[in-house]
mmCIF file of C-alpha atoms in Angstrom:
data_model
loop_
_atom_site.group_PDB
_atom_site.id
_atom_site.type_symbol
_atom_site.label_atom_id
_atom_site.label_comp_id
_atom_site.label_asym_id
_atom_site.label_seq_id
_atom_site.Cartn_x
_atom_site.Cartn_y
_atom_site.Cartn_z
ATOM 1 C CA MET A 94 20.461 159.059 -44.443
ATOM 2 C CA SER A 95 17.086 159.760 -42.866
ATOM 3 C CA SER A 96 16.329 156.637 -41.183
ATOM 4 C CA SER A 97 17.864 156.961 -37.196
ATOM 5 C CA PRO A 98 20.294 154.669 -36.127
ATOM 6 C CA PHE A 99 18.125 153.648 -33.484
ATOM 7 C CA SER A 100 15.239 152.273 -36.356
ATOM 8 C CA SER A 101 16.227 148.637 -36.099
ATOM 9 C CA ALA A 102 15.421 148.296 -32.444
ATOM 10 C CA GLN A 103 13.042 150.206 -32.552
ATOM 11 C CA ALA A 104 11.453 147.902 -35.206
ATOM 12 C CA ALA A 105 12.582 144.294 -34.019
ATOM 13 C CA ARG A 106 11.023 145.313 -30.729
ATOM 14 C CA ALA A 107 7.615 145.991 -32.226
ATOM 15 C CA ALA A 108 7.645 142.866 -33.792
ATOM 16 C CA ILE A 109 7.973 141.142 -30.765
ATOM 17 C CA ALA A 110 5.522 143.318 -29.203
ATOM 18 C CA SER A 111 2.743 142.848 -32.362
ATOM 19 C CA ARG A 112 3.676 138.860 -31.985
ATOM 20 C CA LEU A 113 3.076 138.054 -28.468
ATOM 21 C CA ASP A 114 -0.193 140.653 -28.692
ATOM 22 C CA GLU A 115 -1.100 138.349 -31.795
ATOM 23 C CA ILE A 116 -0.853 134.984 -29.589
ATOM 24 C CA ARG A 117 -2.579 136.200 -26.918
ATOM 25 C CA ARG A 118 -5.711 137.257 -29.520
ATOM 26 C CA ASP A 119 -5.129 133.821 -30.979
ATOM 27 C CA ALA A 120 -5.828 132.021 -27.715
ATOM 28 C CA GLY A 121 -9.194 134.234 -27.203
ATOM 29 C CA ILE A 122 -8.295 135.647 -24.089
ATOM 30 C CA THR A 123 -7.421 138.971 -22.857
ATOM 31 C CA GLY A 124 -4.645 140.878 -21.396
ATOM 32 C CA HIS A 125 -6.111 140.966 -17.488
ATOM 33 C CA GLU A 126 -7.006 137.796 -18.368
ATOM 34 C CA LEU A 127 -3.422 136.624 -19.471
ATOM 35 C CA ALA A 128 -1.848 138.884 -16.553
ATOM 36 C CA ALA A 129 -3.790 136.859 -13.819
ATOM 37 C CA ARG A 130 -2.702 133.649 -15.643
ATOM 38 C CA CYS A 131 0.867 134.668 -15.851
ATOM 39 C CA GLY A 132 0.439 136.123 -11.652
ATOM 40 C CA TRP A 133 1.461 139.324 -13.086
ATOM 41 C CA HIS A 134 -0.198 142.928 -12.439
ATOM 42 C CA LYS A 135 -2.703 143.532 -14.863
ATOM 43 C CA SER A 136 -0.965 146.377 -16.051
ATOM 44 C CA LYS A 137 2.229 144.477 -17.033
ATOM 45 C CA SER A 138 1.124 142.099 -20.379
ATOM 46 C CA SER A 139 -0.189 145.850 -21.917
ATOM 47 C CA ARG A 140 3.240 147.324 -21.547
ATOM 48 C CA ILE A 141 4.633 144.537 -23.142
ATOM 49 C CA ALA A 142 2.017 144.212 -25.679
ATOM 50 C CA ARG A 143 2.415 147.539 -26.423
ATOM 51 C CA GLY A 144 6.276 147.282 -26.806
ATOM 52 C CA ARG A 145 6.564 149.636 -23.438
ATOM 53 C CA THR A 146 8.485 147.007 -21.644
ATOM 54 C CA LEU A 147 10.634 144.493 -23.652
ATOM 55 C CA PRO A 148 9.795 140.790 -22.067
ATOM 56 C CA SER A 149 12.411 138.819 -19.838
ATOM 57 C CA ASP A 150 12.763 134.909 -20.862
ATOM 58 C CA ALA A 151 10.847 134.274 -18.463
ATOM 59 C CA ASP A 152 8.156 136.373 -19.506
ATOM 60 C CA ILE A 153 7.907 135.101 -22.845
ATOM 61 C CA ARG A 154 7.773 131.386 -21.934
ATOM 62 C CA ALA A 155 4.979 132.220 -19.171
ATOM 63 C CA TRP A 156 2.640 134.130 -22.065
ATOM 64 C CA CYS A 157 3.180 131.713 -24.175
ATOM 65 C CA ALA A 158 2.468 129.163 -21.952
ATOM 66 C CA ALA A 159 -1.110 130.751 -20.598
ATOM 67 C CA CYS A 160 -2.089 130.795 -24.347
ATOM 68 C CA GLY A 161 -0.854 126.658 -25.490
ATOM 69 C CA ALA A 162 1.674 128.599 -26.973
ATOM 70 C CA GLU A 163 4.867 126.966 -25.780
ATOM 71 C CA GLU A 164 6.258 125.740 -28.756
ATOM 72 C CA GLN A 165 6.662 129.566 -29.751
ATOM 73 C CA ALA A 166 8.819 130.488 -27.012
ATOM 74 C CA ALA A 167 12.116 129.483 -28.126
ATOM 75 C CA ASP A 168 11.998 131.689 -31.611
ATOM 76 C CA LEU A 169 10.460 134.934 -29.393
ATOM 77 C CA ILE A 170 13.171 134.701 -26.728
ATOM 78 C CA ALA A 171 15.750 134.437 -29.591
ATOM 79 C CA ALA A 172 14.094 137.226 -31.515
ATOM 80 C CA SER A 173 13.794 139.571 -27.820
ATOM 81 C CA ARG A 174 17.896 138.454 -27.077
ATOM 82 C CA THR A 175 18.613 139.127 -30.695
ATOM 83 C CA ALA A 176 16.464 143.449 -30.357
ATOM 84 C CA GLU A 177 18.243 143.382 -26.570
ATOM 85 C CA SER A 178 22.067 143.646 -28.196
ATOM 86 C CA MET A 179 20.640 145.888 -31.183
ATOM 87 C CA TYR A 180 20.711 149.049 -28.611
ATOM 88 C CA VAL A 181 23.010 148.644 -25.398
ATOM 89 C CA GLN A 182 23.622 151.971 -22.886
ATOM 90 C CA TRP A 183 27.166 151.855 -22.748
ATOM 91 C CA LYS A 184 26.570 152.087 -18.549
ATOM 92 C CA GLN A 185 25.111 148.448 -19.101
ATOM 93 C CA ILE A 186 28.145 147.410 -21.285
ATOM 94 C CA HIS A 187 31.017 148.782 -18.806
ATOM 95 C CA ARG A 188 29.145 147.818 -15.414
ATOM 96 C CA ASP A 189 31.995 145.362 -14.774
ATOM 97 C CA GLY A 190 34.261 147.851 -15.887
ATOM 98 C CA MET A 191 36.066 147.369 -19.837
ATOM 99 C CA ARG A 192 37.959 144.582 -19.732
ATOM 100 C CA ARG A 193 35.148 142.305 -20.531
ATOM 101 C CA VAL A 194 33.421 143.850 -23.484
ATOM 102 C CA HIS A 195 36.769 143.872 -25.325
ATOM 103 C CA GLN A 196 37.178 140.200 -24.953
ATOM 104 C CA LYS A 197 33.769 139.714 -25.619
ATOM 105 C CA THR A 198 34.033 141.493 -29.367
ATOM 106 C CA THR A 199 37.680 139.631 -29.539
ATOM 107 C CA PRO A 200 35.827 136.895 -31.255
ATOM 108 C CA LEU A 201 33.630 139.292 -33.990
ATOM 109 C CA TYR A 202 37.055 140.850 -35.102
ATOM 110 C CA GLN A 203 38.910 137.868 -35.179
ATOM 111 C CA ARG A 204 36.388 136.317 -37.706
ATOM 112 C CA THR A 205 36.016 139.688 -40.289
ATOM 113 C CA ARG A 206 37.350 139.724 -42.832
ATOM 114 C CA HIS A 207 36.952 143.367 -43.890
ATOM 115 C CA PHE A 208 36.250 146.142 -41.675
ATOM 116 C CA ARG A 209 35.269 149.755 -42.751
ATOM 117 C CA VAL A 210 35.594 152.523 -40.350
ATOM 118 C CA TYR A 211 34.561 155.557 -40.044
ATOM 119 C CA ALA A 212 36.112 157.732 -37.096
ATOM 120 C CA SER A 213 34.074 161.456 -36.392
ATOM 121 C CA ASN A 214 35.834 161.779 -32.747
ATOM 122 C CA LEU A 215 38.406 159.511 -31.894
ATOM 123 C CA ILE A 216 41.482 157.397 -33.625
ATOM 124 C CA PRO A 217 39.583 154.095 -34.488
ATOM 125 C CA GLY A 218 39.898 151.883 -31.514
ATOM 126 C CA MET A 219 42.222 149.019 -33.322
ATOM 127 C CA LEU A 220 44.745 151.741 -34.246
ATOM 128 C CA GLN A 221 44.892 152.975 -30.975
ATOM 129 C CA THR A 222 48.719 152.676 -28.828
ATOM 130 C CA ALA A 223 48.219 151.910 -25.553
ATOM 131 C CA GLU A 224 48.721 155.708 -24.174
ATOM 132 C CA TYR A 225 46.133 157.106 -26.621
ATOM 133 C CA ALA A 226 43.897 154.438 -25.182
ATOM 134 C CA THR A 227 44.832 154.791 -21.068
ATOM 135 C CA GLY A 228 43.507 158.725 -21.921
ATOM 136 C CA LEU A 229 40.980 157.458 -23.854
ATOM 137 C CA LEU A 230 39.196 154.732 -21.500
ATOM 138 C CA ARG A 231 40.271 157.123 -18.099
ATOM 139 C CA SER A 232 38.051 159.618 -19.300
ATOM 140 C CA ILE A 233 35.088 157.180 -20.215
ATOM 141 C CA THR A 234 35.415 155.245 -16.648
ATOM 142 C CA GLU A 235 35.580 158.920 -14.841
ATOM 143 C CA PHE A 236 32.473 160.410 -16.897
ATOM 144 C CA GLN A 237 30.373 157.485 -16.926
ATOM 145 C CA GLN A 238 31.270 156.531 -13.157
ATOM 146 C CA THR A 239 31.819 152.842 -13.336
ATOM 147 C CA PRO A 240 33.952 150.352 -12.453
ATOM 148 C CA ASP A 241 37.738 150.990 -12.987
ATOM 149 C CA ASP A 242 39.914 148.663 -14.984
ATOM 150 C CA VAL A 243 41.625 150.598 -17.316
ATOM 151 C CA GLU A 244 44.712 148.752 -16.892
ATOM 152 C CA ALA A 245 43.656 145.100 -17.817
ATOM 153 C CA ALA A 246 41.490 147.352 -20.563
ATOM 154 C CA VAL A 247 44.063 148.581 -22.572
ATOM 155 C CA LYS A 248 45.067 145.421 -22.741
ATOM 156 C CA ALA A 249 42.708 143.719 -23.936
ATOM 157 C CA ARG A 250 42.275 146.431 -26.295
ATOM 158 C CA LEU A 251 45.617 145.828 -27.123
ATOM 159 C CA ASP A 252 44.943 141.874 -27.711
ATOM 160 C CA ARG A 253 41.913 143.038 -29.871
ATOM 161 C CA SER A 254 43.426 144.943 -31.667
ATOM 162 C CA ARG A 255 46.072 142.257 -33.370
ATOM 163 C CA VAL A 256 43.936 141.576 -36.220
ATOM 164 C CA VAL A 257 45.807 144.647 -37.299
ATOM 165 C CA ARG A 258 49.020 142.511 -37.688
ATOM 166 C CA GLU A 259 47.775 138.971 -37.536
ATOM 167 C CA GLY A 260 46.003 137.080 -39.508
ATOM 168 C CA ASP A 261 43.788 137.614 -43.438
ATOM 169 C CA HIS A 262 41.582 141.150 -42.417
ATOM 170 C CA ARG A 263 41.436 144.133 -44.688
ATOM 171 C CA PHE A 264 41.265 147.325 -43.238
ATOM 172 C CA ALA A 265 39.628 150.898 -44.358
ATOM 173 C CA LEU A 266 39.578 153.733 -41.777
ATOM 174 C CA LEU A 267 38.717 156.855 -42.676
ATOM 175 C CA ILE A 268 39.179 159.746 -40.109
ATOM 176 C CA GLU A 269 37.614 162.702 -39.830
ATOM 177 C CA GLU A 270 40.579 165.952 -39.828
ATOM 178 C CA ALA A 271 39.718 167.066 -36.609
ATOM 179 C CA VAL A 272 40.431 163.832 -34.945
ATOM 180 C CA LEU A 273 43.540 164.375 -35.260
ATOM 181 C CA TYR A 274 43.864 167.154 -33.092
ATOM 182 C CA TYR A 275 41.634 165.962 -30.670
ATOM 183 C CA ARG A 276 44.085 165.431 -27.220
ATOM 184 C CA VAL A 277 42.665 162.208 -25.053
ATOM 185 C CA CYS A 278 46.135 162.388 -23.325
ATOM 186 C CA ASP A 279 48.990 164.083 -23.323
ATOM 187 C CA ASP A 280 51.142 165.692 -25.934
ATOM 188 C CA ALA A 281 53.940 163.173 -26.116
ATOM 189 C CA ALA A 282 50.849 160.694 -25.950
ATOM 190 C CA MET A 283 49.378 162.188 -28.964
ATOM 191 C CA ALA A 284 53.011 162.273 -31.030
ATOM 192 C CA GLY A 285 53.113 158.663 -30.829
ATOM 193 C CA GLN A 286 49.545 157.719 -31.607
ATOM 194 C CA LEU A 287 50.087 159.860 -34.473
ATOM 195 C CA GLY A 288 53.037 158.305 -35.355
ATOM 196 C CA TYR A 289 51.805 154.769 -35.005
ATOM 197 C CA LEU A 290 49.192 156.107 -37.591
ATOM 198 C CA LEU A 291 51.501 156.973 -40.434
ATOM 199 C CA SER A 292 53.572 153.680 -39.547
ATOM 200 C CA VAL A 293 50.299 151.124 -39.685
ATOM 201 C CA MET A 294 49.542 152.812 -42.722
ATOM 202 C CA ALA A 295 52.333 151.595 -45.040
ATOM 203 C CA GLN A 296 50.920 147.677 -44.278
ATOM 204 C CA ALA A 297 49.309 146.465 -47.820
ATOM 205 C CA ASN A 298 45.931 145.417 -45.682
ATOM 206 C CA VAL A 299 45.446 149.315 -44.251
ATOM 207 C CA SER A 300 43.677 151.747 -46.538
ATOM 208 C CA LEU A 301 43.631 155.472 -43.750
ATOM 209 C CA GLY A 302 42.336 157.976 -45.108
ATOM 210 C CA VAL A 303 41.527 161.309 -43.785
ATOM 211 C CA ILE A 304 38.677 163.534 -44.949
ATOM 212 C CA PRO A 305 39.873 167.378 -45.023
ATOM 213 C CA PHE A 306 38.529 170.325 -42.629
ATOM 214 C CA GLY A 307 37.782 172.220 -46.640
ATOM 215 C CA ALA A 308 36.007 169.041 -48.319
ATOM 216 C CA ARG A 309 33.153 169.688 -49.774
ATOM 217 C CA ARG A 310 30.794 167.601 -48.227
ATOM 218 C CA ARG A 311 28.545 164.971 -50.058
ATOM 219 C CA ILE A 312 27.909 162.945 -46.698
ATOM 220 C CA TRP A 313 28.030 165.359 -43.738
ATOM 221 C CA PRO A 314 29.775 163.927 -40.706
ATOM 222 C CA LEU A 315 28.388 161.323 -39.103
ATOM 223 C CA GLU A 316 27.998 159.039 -35.704
ATOM 224 C CA ALA A 317 31.676 156.823 -35.464
ATOM 225 C CA PHE A 318 30.702 153.257 -37.038
ATOM 226 C CA TYR A 319 32.958 150.020 -37.476
ATOM 227 C CA ALA A 320 30.727 147.879 -40.229
ATOM 228 C CA PHE A 321 31.890 144.205 -40.175
ATOM 229 C CA ASP A 322 31.684 142.172 -43.654
ATOM 230 C CA GLU A 323 28.593 143.138 -44.474
ATOM 231 C CA GLY A 324 26.576 141.378 -42.047
ATOM 232 C CA LEU A 325 26.773 144.181 -38.920
ATOM 233 C CA VAL A 326 27.041 147.655 -38.648
ATOM 234 C CA ALA A 327 28.274 149.195 -34.913
ATOM 235 C CA VAL A 328 27.178 152.581 -34.527
ATOM 236 C CA GLU A 329 28.514 155.075 -31.282
ATOM 237 C CA THR A 330 26.510 157.633 -29.705
ATOM 238 C CA LEU A 331 27.207 159.042 -26.254
ATOM 239 C CA THR A 332 24.871 156.851 -24.174
ATOM 240 C CA ALA A 333 24.853 153.420 -26.355
ATOM 241 C CA GLU A 334 26.299 151.305 -28.788
ATOM 242 C CA ILE A 335 23.147 150.249 -31.387
ATOM 243 C CA ASN A 336 24.251 147.355 -33.257
ATOM 244 C CA VAL A 337 22.211 147.512 -36.802
ATOM 245 C CA ALA A 338 21.785 143.553 -38.592
ATOM 246 C CA ALA A 339 18.995 144.537 -41.018
ATOM 247 C CA PRO A 340 20.392 144.548 -44.343
ATOM 248 C CA GLY A 341 18.812 147.718 -46.048
ATOM 249 C CA GLU A 342 20.436 149.852 -43.130
ATOM 250 C CA VAL A 343 23.759 148.342 -43.298
ATOM 251 C CA GLY A 344 23.487 148.517 -46.491
ATOM 252 C CA THR A 345 23.055 152.754 -45.826
ATOM 253 C CA TYR A 346 25.959 152.792 -44.170
ATOM 254 C CA LEU A 347 28.294 151.019 -46.296
ATOM 255 C CA LYS A 348 26.793 153.191 -49.011
ATOM 256 C CA ALA A 349 27.623 156.650 -46.315
ATOM 257 C CA PHE A 350 31.139 155.181 -45.990
ATOM 258 C CA ALA A 351 31.474 154.886 -49.887
ATOM 259 C CA GLU A 352 30.515 158.661 -50.533
ATOM 260 C CA LEU A 353 32.788 159.687 -47.086
ATOM 261 C CA SER A 354 35.525 157.566 -49.078
ATOM 262 C CA GLN A 355 35.028 159.747 -52.023
ATOM 263 C CA ILE A 356 35.548 163.070 -50.305
ATOM 264 C CA ALA A 357 38.758 161.528 -47.793
ATOM 265 C CA VAL A 358 42.378 161.816 -48.859
ATOM 266 C CA HIS A 359 45.117 158.796 -48.834
ATOM 267 C CA GLY A 360 48.631 158.217 -49.836
ATOM 268 C CA ALA A 361 50.403 161.100 -49.247
ATOM 269 C CA GLN A 362 47.660 163.810 -49.250
ATOM 270 C CA ALA A 363 46.816 161.603 -45.782
ATOM 271 C CA ARG A 364 50.242 161.559 -44.614
ATOM 272 C CA ALA A 365 50.733 164.901 -44.886
ATOM 273 C CA HIS A 366 47.870 165.694 -42.812
ATOM 274 C CA ILE A 367 49.024 163.742 -40.200
ATOM 275 C CA THR A 368 52.489 165.434 -40.295
ATOM 276 C CA LYS A 369 51.372 168.680 -39.986
ATOM 277 C CA ALA A 370 49.426 167.201 -36.594
ATOM 278 C CA ILE A 371 52.371 166.364 -35.285
ATOM 279 C CA ASP A 372 53.648 169.365 -35.438
ATOM 280 C CA SER A 373 51.184 171.391 -34.111
ATOM 281 C CA LEU A 374 52.676 169.595 -30.763
ATOM 282 C CA ALA A 375 55.738 170.692 -30.663
#
């Protein structure tokens, strides 16, 4: 995968900046004149036109009004909101705690029919037990220094995860073997989490693969990502969530998932790896 997961967000923001600057040029006014008409500092219009500052809804309305192009404001605002949602820092997402983001994304989980998840660092969220999720969300809260609503966030996460047991949803999940050994909770909770993986594997709508330590890599380890049908991929980095919606990039992630599936083991072999990880806790 040669392209950066940031590329969709960057391209979307650049397109908005370019379109606004085109509107200004069509109006036959300079950047300084535009800033004066909008009541801005003279450098603001330049920063927006160069893509250095993502304009607010009010900025776009003022820009279009100053250029006599009010009718274009609504479409540009919609495009800007989409670009803004492509790359969002975790501290912004979690600024009021983590419960709200779980509740906000529940409709996405409910309408998704086919989930494809690659987990390189953690047990996927929809397969987490309450104890595992508590250990994880507690550590995230402390690291990010965001408001502590761990108990409510865990409940919201478990409510969102009901899609694994209810409704018409299919899950294809791939876990790097190392994930089975990363202890984000105490040993008893970790054993319970791994035991739950063995249980959920029995469901007809769940396919769980483990990529062994010694697998010959056809695809190198990637950031964890969640594919929701064929329309959206959420990529998780240390500092931000990147939402990829461009068809070409979504297709690249789905291709990577298919390649990773080829080096994963499933069924009895996957169970053996999970059981081995449980035994290591004894």
